[in-house]
Structure formats: C-alpha cells, structure tokens
Short mmCIF file of C-alpha atoms in Angstrom, two decimals:
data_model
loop_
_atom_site.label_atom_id
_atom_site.label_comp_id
_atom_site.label_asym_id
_atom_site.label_seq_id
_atom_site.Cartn_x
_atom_site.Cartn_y
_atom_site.Cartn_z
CA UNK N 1 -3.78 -18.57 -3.11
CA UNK N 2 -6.66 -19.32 -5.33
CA UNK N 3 -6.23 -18.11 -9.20
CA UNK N 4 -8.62 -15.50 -8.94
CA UNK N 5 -6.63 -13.21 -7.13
CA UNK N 6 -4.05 -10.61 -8.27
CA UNK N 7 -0.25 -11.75 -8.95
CA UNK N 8 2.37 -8.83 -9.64
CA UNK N 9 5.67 -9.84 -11.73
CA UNK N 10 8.21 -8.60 -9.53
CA UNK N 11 10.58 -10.80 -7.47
CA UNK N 12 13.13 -9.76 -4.78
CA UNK N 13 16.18 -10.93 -6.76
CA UNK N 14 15.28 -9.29 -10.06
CA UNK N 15 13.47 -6.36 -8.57
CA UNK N 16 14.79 -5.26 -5.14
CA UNK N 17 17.78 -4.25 -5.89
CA UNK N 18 20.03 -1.14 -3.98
CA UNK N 19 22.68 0.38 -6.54
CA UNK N 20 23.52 3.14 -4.43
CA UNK N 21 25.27 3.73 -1.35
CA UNK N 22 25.44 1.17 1.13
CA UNK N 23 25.39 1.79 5.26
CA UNK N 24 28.06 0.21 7.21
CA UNK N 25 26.54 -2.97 9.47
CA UNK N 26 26.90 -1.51 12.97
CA UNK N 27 24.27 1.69 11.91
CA UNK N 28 22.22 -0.67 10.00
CA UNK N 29 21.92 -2.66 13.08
CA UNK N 30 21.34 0.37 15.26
CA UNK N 31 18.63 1.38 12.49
CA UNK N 32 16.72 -1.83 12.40
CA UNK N 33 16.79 -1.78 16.41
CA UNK N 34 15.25 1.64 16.56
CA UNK N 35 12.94 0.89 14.40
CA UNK N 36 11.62 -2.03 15.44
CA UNK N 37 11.34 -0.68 18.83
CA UNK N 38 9.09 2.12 17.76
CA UNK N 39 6.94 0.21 15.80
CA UNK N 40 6.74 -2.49 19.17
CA UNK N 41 6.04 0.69 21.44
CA UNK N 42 3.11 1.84 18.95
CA UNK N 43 1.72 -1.53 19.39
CA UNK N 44 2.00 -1.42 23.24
CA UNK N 45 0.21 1.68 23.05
CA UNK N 46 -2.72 0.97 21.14
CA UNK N 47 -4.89 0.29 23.81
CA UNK N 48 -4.26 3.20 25.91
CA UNK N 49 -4.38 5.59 22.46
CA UNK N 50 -7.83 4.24 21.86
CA UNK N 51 -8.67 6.29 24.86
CA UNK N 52 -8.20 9.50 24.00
CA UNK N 53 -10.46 11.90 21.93
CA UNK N 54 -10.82 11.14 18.02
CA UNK N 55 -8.41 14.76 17.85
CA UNK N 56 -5.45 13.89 19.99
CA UNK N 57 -5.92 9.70 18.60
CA UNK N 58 -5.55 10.76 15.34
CA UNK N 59 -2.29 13.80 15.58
CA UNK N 60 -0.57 10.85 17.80
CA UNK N 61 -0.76 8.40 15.07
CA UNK N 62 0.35 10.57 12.45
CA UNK N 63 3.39 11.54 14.55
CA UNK N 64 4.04 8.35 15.13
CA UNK N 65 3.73 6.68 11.36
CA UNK N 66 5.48 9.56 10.03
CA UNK N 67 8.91 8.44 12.73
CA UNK N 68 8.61 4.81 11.63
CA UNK N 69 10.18 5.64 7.92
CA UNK N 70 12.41 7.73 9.68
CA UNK N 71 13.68 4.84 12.88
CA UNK N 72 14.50 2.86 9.59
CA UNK N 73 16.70 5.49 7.97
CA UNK N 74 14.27 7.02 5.33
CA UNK N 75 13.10 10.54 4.28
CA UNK N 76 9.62 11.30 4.05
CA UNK N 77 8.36 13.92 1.99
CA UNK N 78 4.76 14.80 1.61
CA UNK N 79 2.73 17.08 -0.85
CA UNK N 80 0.88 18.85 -0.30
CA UNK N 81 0.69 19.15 3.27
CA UNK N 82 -1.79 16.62 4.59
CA UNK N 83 -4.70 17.85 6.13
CA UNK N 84 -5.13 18.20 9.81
CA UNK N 85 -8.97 17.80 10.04
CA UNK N 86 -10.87 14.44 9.40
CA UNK N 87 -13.55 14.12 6.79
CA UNK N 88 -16.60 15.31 6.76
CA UNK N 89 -18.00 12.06 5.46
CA UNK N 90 -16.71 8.51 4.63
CA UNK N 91 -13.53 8.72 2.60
CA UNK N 92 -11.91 6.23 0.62
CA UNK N 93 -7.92 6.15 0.30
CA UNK N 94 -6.51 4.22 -2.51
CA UNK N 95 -2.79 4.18 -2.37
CA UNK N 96 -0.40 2.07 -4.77
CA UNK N 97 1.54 -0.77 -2.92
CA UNK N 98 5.54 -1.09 -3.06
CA UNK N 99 6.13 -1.85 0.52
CA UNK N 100 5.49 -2.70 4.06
CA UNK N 101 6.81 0.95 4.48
CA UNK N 102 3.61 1.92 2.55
CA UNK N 103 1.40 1.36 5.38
CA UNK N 104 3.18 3.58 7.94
CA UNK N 105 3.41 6.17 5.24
CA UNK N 106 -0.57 6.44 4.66
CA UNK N 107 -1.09 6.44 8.08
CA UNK N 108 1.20 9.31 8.95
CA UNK N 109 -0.50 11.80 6.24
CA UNK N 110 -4.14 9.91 6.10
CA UNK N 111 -4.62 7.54 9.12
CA UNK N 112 -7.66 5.85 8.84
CA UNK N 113 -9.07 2.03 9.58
CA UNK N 114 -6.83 -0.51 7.18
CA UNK N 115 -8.20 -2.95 5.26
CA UNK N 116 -6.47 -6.67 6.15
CA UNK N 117 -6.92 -10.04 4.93
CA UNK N 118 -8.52 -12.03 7.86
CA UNK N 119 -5.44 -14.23 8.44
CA UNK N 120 -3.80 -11.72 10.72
CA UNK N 121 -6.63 -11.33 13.24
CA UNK N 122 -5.42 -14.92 13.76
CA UNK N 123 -1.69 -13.69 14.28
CA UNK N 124 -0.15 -14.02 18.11
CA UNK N 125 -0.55 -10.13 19.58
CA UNK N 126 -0.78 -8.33 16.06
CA UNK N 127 -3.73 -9.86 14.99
CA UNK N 128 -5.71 -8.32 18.24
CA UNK N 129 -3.81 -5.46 18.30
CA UNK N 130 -5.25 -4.62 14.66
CA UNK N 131 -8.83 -5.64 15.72
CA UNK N 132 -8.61 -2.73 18.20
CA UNK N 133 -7.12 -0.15 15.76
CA UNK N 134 -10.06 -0.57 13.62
CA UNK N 135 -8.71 -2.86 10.92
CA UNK N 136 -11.40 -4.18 8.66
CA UNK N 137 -10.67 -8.44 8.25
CA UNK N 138 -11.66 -8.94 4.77
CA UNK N 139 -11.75 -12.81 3.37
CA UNK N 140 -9.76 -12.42 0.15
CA UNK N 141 -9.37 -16.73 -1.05
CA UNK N 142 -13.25 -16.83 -1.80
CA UNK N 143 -14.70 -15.21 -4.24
CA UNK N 144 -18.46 -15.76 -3.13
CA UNK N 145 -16.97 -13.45 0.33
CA UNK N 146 -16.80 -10.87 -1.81
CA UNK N 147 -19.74 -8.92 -1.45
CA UNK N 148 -19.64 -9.23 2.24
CA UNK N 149 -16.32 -7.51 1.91
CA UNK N 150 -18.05 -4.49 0.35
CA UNK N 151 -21.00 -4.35 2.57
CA UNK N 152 -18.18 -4.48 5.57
CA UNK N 153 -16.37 -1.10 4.04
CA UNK N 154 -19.45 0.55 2.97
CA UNK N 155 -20.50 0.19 6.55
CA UNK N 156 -17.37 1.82 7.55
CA UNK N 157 -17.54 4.33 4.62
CA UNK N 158 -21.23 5.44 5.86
CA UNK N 159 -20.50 5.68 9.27
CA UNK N 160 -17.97 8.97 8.37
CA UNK N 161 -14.39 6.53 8.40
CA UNK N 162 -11.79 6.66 6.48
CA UNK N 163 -10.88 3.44 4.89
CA UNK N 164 -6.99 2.99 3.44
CA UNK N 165 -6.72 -0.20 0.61
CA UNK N 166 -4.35 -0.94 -1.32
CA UNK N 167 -6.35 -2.09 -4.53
CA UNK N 168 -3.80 -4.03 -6.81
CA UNK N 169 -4.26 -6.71 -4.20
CA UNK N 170 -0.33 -6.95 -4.35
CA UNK N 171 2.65 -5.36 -4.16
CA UNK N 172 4.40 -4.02 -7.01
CA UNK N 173 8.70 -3.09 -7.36
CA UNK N 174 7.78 0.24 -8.58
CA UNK N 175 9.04 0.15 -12.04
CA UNK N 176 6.84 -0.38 -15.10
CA UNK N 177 3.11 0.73 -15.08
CA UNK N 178 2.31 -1.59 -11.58
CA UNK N 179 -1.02 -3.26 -11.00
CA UNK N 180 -4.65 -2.99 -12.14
CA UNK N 181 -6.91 -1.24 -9.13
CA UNK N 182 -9.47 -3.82 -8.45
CA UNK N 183 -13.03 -2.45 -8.71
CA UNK N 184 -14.63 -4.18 -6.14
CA UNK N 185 -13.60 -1.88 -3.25
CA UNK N 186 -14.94 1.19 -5.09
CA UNK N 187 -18.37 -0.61 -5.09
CA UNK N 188 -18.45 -0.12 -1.62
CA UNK N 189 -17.51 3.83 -2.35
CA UNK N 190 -20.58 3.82 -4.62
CA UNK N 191 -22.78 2.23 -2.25
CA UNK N 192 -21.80 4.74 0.58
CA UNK N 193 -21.48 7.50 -1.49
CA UNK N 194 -17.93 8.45 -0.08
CA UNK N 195 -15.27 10.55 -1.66
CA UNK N 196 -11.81 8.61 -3.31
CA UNK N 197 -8.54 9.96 -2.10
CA UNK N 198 -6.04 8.80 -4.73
CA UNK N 199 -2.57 8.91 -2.95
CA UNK N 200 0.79 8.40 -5.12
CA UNK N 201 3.67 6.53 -2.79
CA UNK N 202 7.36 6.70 -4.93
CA UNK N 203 10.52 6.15 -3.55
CA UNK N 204 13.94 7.29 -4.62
CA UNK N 205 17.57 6.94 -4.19
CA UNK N 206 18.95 10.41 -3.60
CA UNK N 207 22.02 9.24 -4.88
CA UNK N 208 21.24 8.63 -8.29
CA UNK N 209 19.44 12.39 -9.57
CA UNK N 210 19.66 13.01 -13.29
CA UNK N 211 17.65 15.71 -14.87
CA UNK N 212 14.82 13.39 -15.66
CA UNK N 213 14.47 12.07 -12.48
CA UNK N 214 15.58 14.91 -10.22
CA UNK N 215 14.71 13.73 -7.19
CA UNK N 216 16.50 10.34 -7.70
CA UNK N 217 16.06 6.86 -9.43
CA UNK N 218 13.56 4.22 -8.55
CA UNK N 219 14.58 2.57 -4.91
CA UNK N 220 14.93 -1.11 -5.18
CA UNK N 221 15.67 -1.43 -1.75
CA UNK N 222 12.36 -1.06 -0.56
CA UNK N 223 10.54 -3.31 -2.44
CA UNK N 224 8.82 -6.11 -0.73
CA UNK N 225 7.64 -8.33 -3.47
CA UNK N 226 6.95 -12.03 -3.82
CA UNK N 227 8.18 -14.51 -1.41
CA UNK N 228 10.66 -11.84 -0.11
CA UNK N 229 10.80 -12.67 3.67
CA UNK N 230 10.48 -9.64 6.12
CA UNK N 231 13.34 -10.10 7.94
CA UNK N 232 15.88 -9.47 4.48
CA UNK N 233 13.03 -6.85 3.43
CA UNK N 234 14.05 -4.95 6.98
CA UNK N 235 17.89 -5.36 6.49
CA UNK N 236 18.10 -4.40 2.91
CA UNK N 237 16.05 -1.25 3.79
CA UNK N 238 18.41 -0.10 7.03
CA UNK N 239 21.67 -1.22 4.49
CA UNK N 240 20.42 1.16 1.60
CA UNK N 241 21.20 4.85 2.94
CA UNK N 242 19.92 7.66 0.05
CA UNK N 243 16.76 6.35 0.04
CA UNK N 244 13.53 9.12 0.07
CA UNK N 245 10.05 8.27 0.58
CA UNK N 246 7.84 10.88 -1.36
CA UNK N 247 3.84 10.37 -0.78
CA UNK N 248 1.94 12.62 -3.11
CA UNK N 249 -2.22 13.74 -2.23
CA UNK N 250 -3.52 13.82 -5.33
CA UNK N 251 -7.03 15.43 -6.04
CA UNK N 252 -10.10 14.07 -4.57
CA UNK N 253 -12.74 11.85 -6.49
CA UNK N 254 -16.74 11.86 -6.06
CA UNK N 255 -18.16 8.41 -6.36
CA UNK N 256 -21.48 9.70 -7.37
CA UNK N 257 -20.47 10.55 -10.84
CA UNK N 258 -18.87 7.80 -11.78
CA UNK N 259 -20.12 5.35 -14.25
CA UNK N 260 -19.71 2.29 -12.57
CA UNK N 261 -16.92 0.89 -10.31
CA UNK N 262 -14.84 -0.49 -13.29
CA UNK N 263 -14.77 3.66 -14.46
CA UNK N 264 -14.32 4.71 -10.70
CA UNK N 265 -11.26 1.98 -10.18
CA UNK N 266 -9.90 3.14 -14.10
CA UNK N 267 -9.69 6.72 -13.08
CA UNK N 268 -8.12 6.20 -9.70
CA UNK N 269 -5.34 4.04 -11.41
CA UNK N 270 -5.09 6.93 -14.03
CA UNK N 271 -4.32 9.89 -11.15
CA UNK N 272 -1.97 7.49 -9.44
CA UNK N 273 -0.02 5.24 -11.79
CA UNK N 274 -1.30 6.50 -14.46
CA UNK N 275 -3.47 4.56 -17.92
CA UNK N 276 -3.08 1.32 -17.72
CA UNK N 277 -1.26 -0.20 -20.43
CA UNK N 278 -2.54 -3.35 -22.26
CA UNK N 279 -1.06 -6.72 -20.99
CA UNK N 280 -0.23 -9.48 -23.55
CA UNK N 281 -1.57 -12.93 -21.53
CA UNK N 282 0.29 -15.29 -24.39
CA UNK N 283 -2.03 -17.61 -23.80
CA UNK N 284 -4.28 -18.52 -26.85
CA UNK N 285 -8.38 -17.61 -26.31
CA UNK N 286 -7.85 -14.93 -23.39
CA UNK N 287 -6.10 -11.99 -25.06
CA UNK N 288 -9.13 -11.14 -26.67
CA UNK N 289 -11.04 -10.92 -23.71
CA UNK N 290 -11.72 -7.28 -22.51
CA UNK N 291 -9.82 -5.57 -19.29
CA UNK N 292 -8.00 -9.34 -19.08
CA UNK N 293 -5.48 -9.13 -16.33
CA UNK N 294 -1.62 -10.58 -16.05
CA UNK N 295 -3.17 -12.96 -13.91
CA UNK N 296 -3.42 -16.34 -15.60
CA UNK N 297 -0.10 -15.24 -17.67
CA UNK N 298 1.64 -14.06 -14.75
CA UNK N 299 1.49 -17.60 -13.25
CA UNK N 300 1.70 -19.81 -16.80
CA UNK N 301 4.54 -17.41 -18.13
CA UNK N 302 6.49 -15.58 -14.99
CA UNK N 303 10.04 -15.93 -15.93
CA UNK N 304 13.03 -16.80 -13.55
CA UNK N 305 13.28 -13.01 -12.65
CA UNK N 306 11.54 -9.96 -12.94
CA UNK N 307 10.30 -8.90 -16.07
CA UNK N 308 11.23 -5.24 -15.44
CA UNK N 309 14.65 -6.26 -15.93
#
C-alpha cells in the first residue's frame, strides 16, 4: 500500500465486536452454507443474466442482493423505498463502507457497475466474473493513474450508468465520525455532469434498543476492518443473531452547482456521515496544513487497538 492512500483506525479486535446474542454453531453453520451458496449461484449466473433486457437484469439483481443479507441471517431495511426505474442520466452512488455486506446492500436498492481496484480482475473466476458485470478496474497504488481513473467513470457516468464507490477508500467499524470522501471520484461527476446519490448504510443490534438509539446499538459484528480475514468476518456475522441492516436514500445532489470536487465530496460526507470533524495528526509541521487527513498519523500513531474504544 503506498502512503498516499486512505487508512481507517479500526481493527477487528478493538472494533468488531458482538455484545449481543449469540447463534448456536449448527445454525451458524447452516447460515454461512446458505449464504455462500447464493452468493456462488449469483456468480454462476452472471453470464446468462447479462442476457436479458436492461428491465428484467436489473429487478433480478436487486432480488438477489437484497437475499444475500438475508442467507447470512440479517434484516434489511430500506428507506425510502428504492426506486424501480433507472436513471435518466449518469448517476453517481456514494455509499459509506463498514462491510463486505455493504456491497450486496447497494446493489439490492441501487445496482449499478462497481468500482474495483484492478487486483481482482486478476482473481481465479471472480475477477472475470466482475469484468462481465460491468465492474470498473481502477489502479488505486499510483497516484499518476489517477486521472485515468476519472476519465474511466466519467465515461461510464456519460454513457447514462450508474456508478456505486465507496469514497473513504476504506472501511470504517461504524463508530466515530468514519472516513473523509475522497474528491477525486466526484471529478469524474463534474466532468459528466451526473447526479450524486448519497446513500447512508448503519447497522444495528436489535438487541440492544435504548431510547436514543431505538432501533439498536452499533453492530460490531459486521465490521470488516483491517487485516480481518474473510473467513472470521463470515463466521462472526452468521454467530451474531439481532443484527439489522438499515440502508437509508438520502436526497439527490447536482454536480453542476458545486464549487469544485473538494465542496461536492464535503457535502456528500455531510448528508451521509455527517461534518467532518477535525483530525489531530500529532505529528509536528502537518497539523497546520488544511483538510490534512489521519493518514500519515494513522500509520505513525495507530495504537494496539481501535481508537474508538
């Protein structure tokens, strides 16, 4: 990973974390089985979906995203409705990152062509399995790739797609403020004059509703963060029952009167997490520097565990 690129706090031990109730091992196992096997049947399928009308390719995937949560043993709940029609033009989906489950989730309100680091076109099966659902292989270790990276969505953007990113560039526990949106994506908004769907992804513990948080405390078990491996990330998800996915469709944003993609990236952030609050680097000659990330800190400071906790 080269330094440039976004580092989030959160680690599995200090982070994801289930406190609430626990499934017994046998429907765990019978959990991860069924979902596993649904998301290996979607993948069979992708070459025979690609031949049916944009209409029926696009009410099929929803379905189908929308049972993954579920074949793992959590709720989804979605508001508003999502819409059934695509968009008129090029749309842009920004969603905050928590979890592998995040990608499923978009999909099954907003399905639209993912944006990937290049690496996985190079994965066994998956890699051209993605190529042919439309994912978009983006170079993220090189900085100078970075405007081909925005001509490569813009292209998408102009042709009428819809493009899903996740813009912290990482994945976040869920607790705290998260991750800075990084601008460069909206350039490619700008450039193609597309429309921003900011889209809010929480997810709860059922088990654990106070009157603040009525629908349930923050759900560590979901969390894929840091060098958590998949395989644990999968088990701790089918052990933790409670748990309540809720993706929120938050008001759509113009490109074309934004001031800039810094302003168009600051006000996404702001509808979905929220203003970003001011991070302390503690290191001497870059706190002073303007819209400084936890980058450099993150990796000179991060302590032994989270530092949500």
């Amino acid at each position: 990973m080269t330094g440039w690129l976004p580092v989030a706090p959160c680690t599995p031990d200090g982070c994801a974390r289930h406190t609430g109730a626990v499934r017994a091992p046998l429907p765990a196992a019978l959990l991860l089985l069924s979902g596993c096997a649904l998301v290996l049947l979607g993948v069979a399928c992708v070459p025979l979906v690609r031949l049916l009308g944009a209409g029926p390719r696009r009410r099929l995937t929803r379905r189908w995203a929308r049972a993954v949560p579920q074949a793992f043993g959590v709720r989804v709940r979605v508001r508003p409705p999502a819409p059934d029609r695509a968009p008129g033009g090029g749309e842009l989906v920004v969603a905050n990152h928590i979890s592998w489950l995040d990608i499923p989730l978009v999909a099954s309100v907003l399905p639209g062509r993912m944006v990937a680091k290049r690496e996985i076109r190079c994965w066994p099966l998956l890699g051209s399995l993605a190529a042919l659902g439309g994912t978009l292989f983006i170079d993220r270790d090189r900085l100078r790739a970075l405007p081909a990276a925005v001509r490569t969505i813009a292209t998408a953007l102009r042709s009428g797609s819809r493009v899903v990113v996740f813009p912290e560039g990482s994945t976040w526990c869920g607790r705290g403020g998260g991750g800075a949106f990084r601008p460069a994506v909206f350039q490619a908004a700008i450039d193609a004059r597309a429309t921003v769907r900011p889209v809010r992804i929480t997810y709860r513990t059922a088990a654990h509703s106070t009157a603040e948080h009525p629908t349930g405390s923050v759900a560590g078990a979901v969390a894929f963060v840091g060098a958590d491996p998949l395989a644990v990330s999968l088990w701790r998800v089918v052990r933790a029952a409670g748990l309540t996915a809720h993706v929120d469709l938050l008001a759509p944003i113009s490109a074309d009167g934004e001031d800039g993609r810094r302003a168009l990236a600051r006000r996404a952030r702001t509808a979905v997490l929220g203003p970003e609050e001011p991070r302390r680097t503690g290191l001497s000659g870059l706190s002073g520097r303007p819209g400084q990330t936890a980058v450099a800190s993150d990796r000179a400071n991060r302590p032994a565990e989270s530092v949500h906790h």
